[in-house]
Amino acid sequence: MDVQLANQAVKLYPTDMAKRRILIVEDEKPIRDMVYFALDSDGFEIIEAVDGREATEILAQNNPDLILMDWMLPDVSGLELVRRIKRDEVTSEIPVIMLTAKTEERDKVEGLDSGADDYITKPFSVKELSARIRAVLRRSESTLEGSKLSYGRLVLDLDAHHVLVGDIQIEVGPTEFRLLEFFMTHPDKVYSRSQLLDYVWGRSKFVEERTVDVHILRLRKLLKPHNCHTMVQTVRGYGYRFVADK
Ligand code: CA
């Protein structure tokens, strides 16, 4: 990856979410280990806390970009901890994803009321966790920056759902828009068709892999008159990659 290029092209989002620091507050070691291996290989930096006391100490030193919070901790409830985090001016903006074995609707409502940004119910897959983290980080960052993503002349207005090249507005379909949003938040990294299906279409949908090709073609066709189609590259035998325009 061309680091220099990426740095100058992306103002709103770093080149990927790789250097983000995630605090996991969880007393069960197997879950901490699983999260560590999953996210470390994704390039996140992981900080671990086994209980509320340790989490509070860590938060007093430096803020992570996101917190994964277990519901049932030995010394304090995760819910109570989230309330404290959201009340404190210094930490209130940190997004929190609750990890819980509880599946009852009532508990979810209570968790979201406490200020948690999302939920993940144990047992969860590594892929699901990673996708949720990226979605929460993306949401928290896009609101900070007026919801615009840009690479060179290509601008994605997430509020207005517009794609702009310079001053020209391009009409794109909802799937092409989501695809472009995913690419622009995950530049310079190759994704397989099945990964794109998971991230862009969602795991619950049954869509054939060639659907990805169809939408990539459409996206390229829309970008071609503006000379931006080369940003969406085919990586033979693997999938697709979005690269920053010069
Ligand atoms: Ca626990």
Short mmCIF file of C-alpha atoms and ligand atoms in Angstrom, two decimals:
data_model
loop_
_atom_site.label_atom_id
_atom_site.label_comp_id
_atom_site.label_asym_id
_atom_site.label_seq_id
_atom_site.Cartn_x
_atom_site.Cartn_y
_atom_site.Cartn_z
CA MET A 1 0.00 0.00 0.00
CA ASP A 2 1.20 3.46 -0.81
CA VAL A 3 1.13 5.04 2.62
CA GLN A 4 1.91 8.54 1.50
CA LEU A 5 -0.84 8.54 -1.06
CA ALA A 6 -3.33 7.11 1.36
CA ASN A 7 -2.48 9.71 3.99
CA GLN A 8 -3.01 12.61 1.68
CA ALA A 9 -6.14 11.17 0.13
CA VAL A 10 -8.02 10.38 3.28
CA LYS A 11 -8.82 13.09 5.72
CA LEU A 12 -11.91 11.69 7.30
CA TYR A 13 -10.83 8.10 7.72
CA PRO A 14 -7.38 6.71 8.23
CA THR A 15 -6.27 4.27 5.52
CA ASP A 16 -8.11 1.49 7.26
CA MET A 17 -9.35 0.84 10.74
CA ALA A 18 -6.13 -0.98 11.43
CA LYS A 19 -4.58 1.18 14.11
CA ARG A 20 -7.71 1.57 16.15
CA ARG A 21 -7.43 0.74 19.82
CA ILE A 22 -10.11 -1.44 21.27
CA LEU A 23 -10.63 -2.01 24.96
CA ILE A 24 -12.23 -5.32 25.83
CA VAL A 25 -13.69 -5.60 29.31
CA GLU A 26 -14.39 -9.28 29.89
CA ASP A 27 -13.67 -11.66 32.76
CA GLU A 28 -13.79 -14.83 30.67
CA LYS A 29 -10.35 -15.50 29.30
CA PRO A 30 -11.46 -17.70 26.37
CA ILE A 31 -13.59 -14.84 25.05
CA ARG A 32 -10.80 -12.30 25.54
CA ASP A 33 -8.44 -14.63 23.70
CA MET A 34 -10.85 -15.16 20.85
CA VAL A 35 -11.41 -11.43 20.47
CA TYR A 36 -7.68 -10.80 20.70
CA PHE A 37 -6.81 -13.25 17.94
CA ALA A 38 -9.69 -12.10 15.75
CA LEU A 39 -8.97 -8.40 16.01
CA ASP A 40 -5.20 -8.55 16.27
CA SER A 41 -5.03 -10.33 12.93
CA ASP A 42 -7.32 -7.61 11.57
CA GLY A 43 -4.71 -5.11 12.73
CA PHE A 44 -6.55 -3.58 15.70
CA GLU A 45 -4.65 -2.84 18.87
CA ILE A 46 -6.28 -4.62 21.79
CA ILE A 47 -6.25 -3.58 25.44
CA GLU A 48 -7.69 -6.06 27.93
CA ALA A 49 -9.41 -5.50 31.26
CA VAL A 50 -10.77 -8.34 33.38
CA ASP A 51 -13.14 -6.30 35.51
CA GLY A 52 -14.64 -2.88 36.08
CA ARG A 53 -11.81 -1.69 38.30
CA GLU A 54 -9.17 -2.44 35.68
CA ALA A 55 -11.30 -0.91 32.93
CA THR A 56 -11.71 2.28 34.97
CA GLU A 57 -7.94 2.47 35.52
CA ILE A 58 -7.25 2.06 31.81
CA LEU A 59 -9.86 4.67 30.87
CA ALA A 60 -8.31 7.14 33.28
CA GLN A 61 -5.00 6.85 31.39
CA ASN A 62 -6.03 6.96 27.74
CA ASN A 63 -9.13 6.60 25.67
CA PRO A 64 -9.62 3.70 23.29
CA ASP A 65 -11.51 4.15 20.00
CA LEU A 66 -14.10 1.58 20.97
CA ILE A 67 -15.06 -0.52 23.99
CA LEU A 68 -16.33 -4.09 23.97
CA MET A 69 -18.14 -4.49 27.26
CA ASP A 70 -19.20 -7.73 28.86
CA TRP A 71 -22.57 -7.56 30.58
CA MET A 72 -21.70 -9.68 33.63
CA LEU A 73 -18.45 -8.65 35.29
CA PRO A 74 -17.27 -9.88 38.68
CA ASP A 75 -17.17 -6.50 40.44
CA VAL A 76 -19.67 -4.27 38.66
CA SER A 77 -22.27 -4.82 35.97
CA GLY A 78 -21.16 -3.92 32.46
CA LEU A 79 -24.34 -1.94 32.16
CA GLU A 80 -23.44 0.24 35.13
CA LEU A 81 -19.97 0.74 33.69
CA VAL A 82 -21.44 1.86 30.36
CA ARG A 83 -23.63 4.37 32.19
CA ARG A 84 -20.57 5.79 33.94
CA ILE A 85 -18.62 5.96 30.69
CA LYS A 86 -21.47 7.75 28.93
CA ARG A 87 -21.90 10.21 31.84
CA ASP A 88 -18.24 11.17 31.91
CA GLU A 89 -17.46 14.00 29.50
CA VAL A 90 -14.04 12.58 28.71
CA THR A 91 -15.30 9.15 27.73
CA SER A 92 -18.88 9.80 26.63
CA GLU A 93 -18.05 9.81 22.91
CA ILE A 94 -16.38 6.40 22.93
CA PRO A 95 -18.62 3.88 21.16
CA VAL A 96 -19.51 0.81 23.20
CA ILE A 97 -20.59 -2.61 22.00
CA MET A 98 -22.10 -4.83 24.69
CA LEU A 99 -21.18 -8.50 24.76
CA THR A 100 -23.88 -10.54 26.37
CA ALA A 101 -25.19 -14.04 26.76
CA LYS A 102 -28.60 -12.63 27.49
CA THR A 103 -31.00 -12.75 24.61
CA GLU A 104 -34.13 -11.33 26.15
CA GLU A 105 -35.53 -8.29 24.44
CA ARG A 106 -35.98 -6.52 27.77
CA ASP A 107 -32.25 -6.72 28.46
CA LYS A 108 -31.38 -5.36 25.06
CA VAL A 109 -33.61 -2.36 25.59
CA GLU A 110 -32.01 -1.77 28.98
CA GLY A 111 -28.56 -2.01 27.46
CA LEU A 112 -29.32 0.45 24.71
CA ASP A 113 -30.91 2.79 27.25
CA SER A 114 -27.64 2.77 29.17
CA GLY A 115 -25.97 4.26 26.11
CA ALA A 116 -24.45 1.20 24.42
CA ASP A 117 -24.12 1.70 20.66
CA ASP A 118 -24.63 -1.90 19.64
CA TYR A 119 -25.12 -5.40 20.88
CA ILE A 120 -23.59 -8.73 20.19
CA THR A 121 -24.94 -11.89 21.72
CA LYS A 122 -22.64 -14.71 22.77
CA PRO A 123 -21.72 -16.95 21.13
CA PHE A 124 -20.74 -14.76 18.18
CA SER A 125 -18.51 -15.31 15.19
CA VAL A 126 -15.25 -13.49 14.71
CA LYS A 127 -16.51 -12.21 11.37
CA GLU A 128 -19.67 -10.82 12.89
CA LEU A 129 -17.74 -9.11 15.66
CA SER A 130 -15.33 -7.54 13.21
CA ALA A 131 -18.13 -6.31 10.96
CA ARG A 132 -20.05 -4.80 13.90
CA ILE A 133 -16.95 -3.03 15.15
CA ARG A 134 -16.30 -1.53 11.75
CA ALA A 135 -19.91 -0.42 11.40
CA VAL A 136 -19.94 1.24 14.84
CA LEU A 137 -16.59 2.96 14.22
CA ARG A 138 -17.80 4.15 10.84
CA ARG A 139 -20.98 5.57 12.31
CA SER A 140 -19.20 7.36 15.10
CA GLU A 141 -16.63 8.83 12.75
CA SER A 142 -18.92 9.88 9.96
CA THR A 143 -21.05 11.95 12.33
CA LEU A 144 -17.93 13.72 13.53
CA GLU A 145 -16.96 14.79 10.06
CA GLY A 146 -20.26 15.88 8.55
CA SER A 147 -20.79 12.49 6.93
CA LYS A 148 -18.64 12.96 3.86
CA LEU A 149 -16.04 10.58 2.56
CA SER A 150 -13.57 11.67 -0.04
CA TYR A 151 -10.75 10.30 -2.10
CA GLY A 152 -9.34 12.83 -4.47
CA ARG A 153 -12.25 14.05 -6.63
CA LEU A 154 -14.56 11.27 -5.55
CA VAL A 155 -16.87 12.30 -2.70
CA LEU A 156 -19.52 10.26 -0.99
CA ASP A 157 -22.13 12.29 0.90
CA LEU A 158 -23.52 9.82 3.44
CA ASP A 159 -26.34 12.11 4.58
CA ALA A 160 -27.64 13.09 1.18
CA HIS A 161 -26.80 9.71 -0.40
CA HIS A 162 -25.02 11.45 -3.25
CA VAL A 163 -21.89 10.53 -5.10
CA LEU A 164 -19.96 13.46 -6.45
CA VAL A 165 -16.98 13.67 -8.75
CA GLY A 166 -15.76 17.21 -8.35
CA ASP A 167 -18.98 19.22 -8.72
CA ILE A 168 -20.80 16.63 -10.79
CA GLN A 169 -23.40 14.50 -9.06
CA ILE A 170 -23.66 10.88 -10.16
CA GLU A 171 -26.82 8.85 -9.73
CA VAL A 172 -26.04 5.44 -8.26
CA GLY A 173 -28.34 2.70 -7.03
CA PRO A 174 -28.55 1.83 -3.31
CA THR A 175 -26.37 -1.28 -3.65
CA GLU A 176 -23.69 0.55 -5.61
CA PHE A 177 -23.79 3.27 -2.97
CA ARG A 178 -23.26 0.80 -0.13
CA LEU A 179 -20.55 -0.93 -2.08
CA LEU A 180 -18.77 2.35 -2.65
CA GLU A 181 -19.19 3.31 1.00
CA PHE A 182 -17.64 0.02 2.05
CA PHE A 183 -14.76 0.43 -0.38
CA MET A 184 -14.09 4.01 0.62
CA THR A 185 -13.96 3.09 4.30
CA HIS A 186 -11.77 0.06 3.57
CA PRO A 187 -9.32 1.24 0.95
CA ASP A 188 -6.26 -0.57 -0.36
CA LYS A 189 -7.33 -3.93 0.99
CA VAL A 190 -8.49 -6.87 -1.09
CA TYR A 191 -11.91 -8.38 -0.32
CA SER A 192 -13.26 -11.62 -1.68
CA ARG A 193 -16.75 -11.82 -3.12
CA SER A 194 -18.00 -13.64 -0.05
CA GLN A 195 -16.50 -11.01 2.26
CA LEU A 196 -18.17 -8.27 0.24
CA LEU A 197 -21.45 -10.16 0.46
CA ASP A 198 -21.09 -10.31 4.25
CA TYR A 199 -20.14 -6.68 4.70
CA VAL A 200 -22.26 -5.00 2.05
CA TRP A 201 -25.29 -7.25 1.68
CA GLY A 202 -25.29 -8.71 5.18
CA ARG A 203 -24.94 -12.28 6.29
CA SER A 204 -28.64 -12.92 6.58
CA LYS A 205 -29.24 -12.47 2.86
CA PHE A 206 -28.77 -15.32 0.44
CA VAL A 207 -27.14 -13.78 -2.56
CA GLU A 208 -24.97 -15.51 -5.12
CA GLU A 209 -21.38 -14.43 -5.41
CA ARG A 210 -21.76 -13.38 -9.03
CA THR A 211 -24.20 -10.70 -7.82
CA VAL A 212 -21.12 -8.92 -6.52
CA ASP A 213 -19.60 -8.92 -10.01
CA VAL A 214 -22.80 -7.48 -11.48
CA HIS A 215 -22.81 -4.57 -9.05
CA ILE A 216 -19.09 -3.96 -9.41
CA LEU A 217 -19.59 -3.72 -13.16
CA ARG A 218 -22.44 -1.28 -12.69
CA LEU A 219 -20.40 0.82 -10.31
CA ARG A 220 -17.46 0.95 -12.73
CA LYS A 221 -19.78 1.92 -15.57
CA LEU A 222 -21.14 4.82 -13.52
CA LEU A 223 -17.64 5.99 -12.61
CA LYS A 224 -16.11 5.55 -16.04
CA PRO A 225 -17.30 8.81 -17.66
CA HIS A 226 -15.58 10.59 -14.77
CA ASN A 227 -12.41 8.57 -15.01
CA CYS A 228 -12.77 7.12 -11.54
CA HIS A 229 -13.56 3.53 -12.54
CA THR A 230 -9.94 2.44 -12.14
CA MET A 231 -10.24 2.97 -8.38
CA VAL A 232 -12.25 -0.25 -8.22
CA GLN A 233 -9.76 -2.95 -9.15
CA THR A 234 -10.15 -6.64 -9.81
CA VAL A 235 -7.64 -8.82 -8.02
CA ARG A 236 -7.52 -11.93 -10.14
CA GLY A 237 -8.41 -15.12 -8.35
CA TYR A 238 -9.40 -13.30 -5.19
CA GLY A 239 -11.80 -10.40 -5.41
CA TYR A 240 -11.80 -6.63 -5.46
CA ARG A 241 -9.95 -3.71 -4.02
CA PHE A 242 -10.52 0.03 -3.87
CA VAL A 243 -7.46 2.14 -4.47
CA ALA A 244 -7.07 5.85 -3.97
CA ASP A 245 -7.04 8.03 -7.07
CA LYS A 246 -3.99 10.16 -7.70
CA CA B 1 -18.71 -12.26 32.25
#
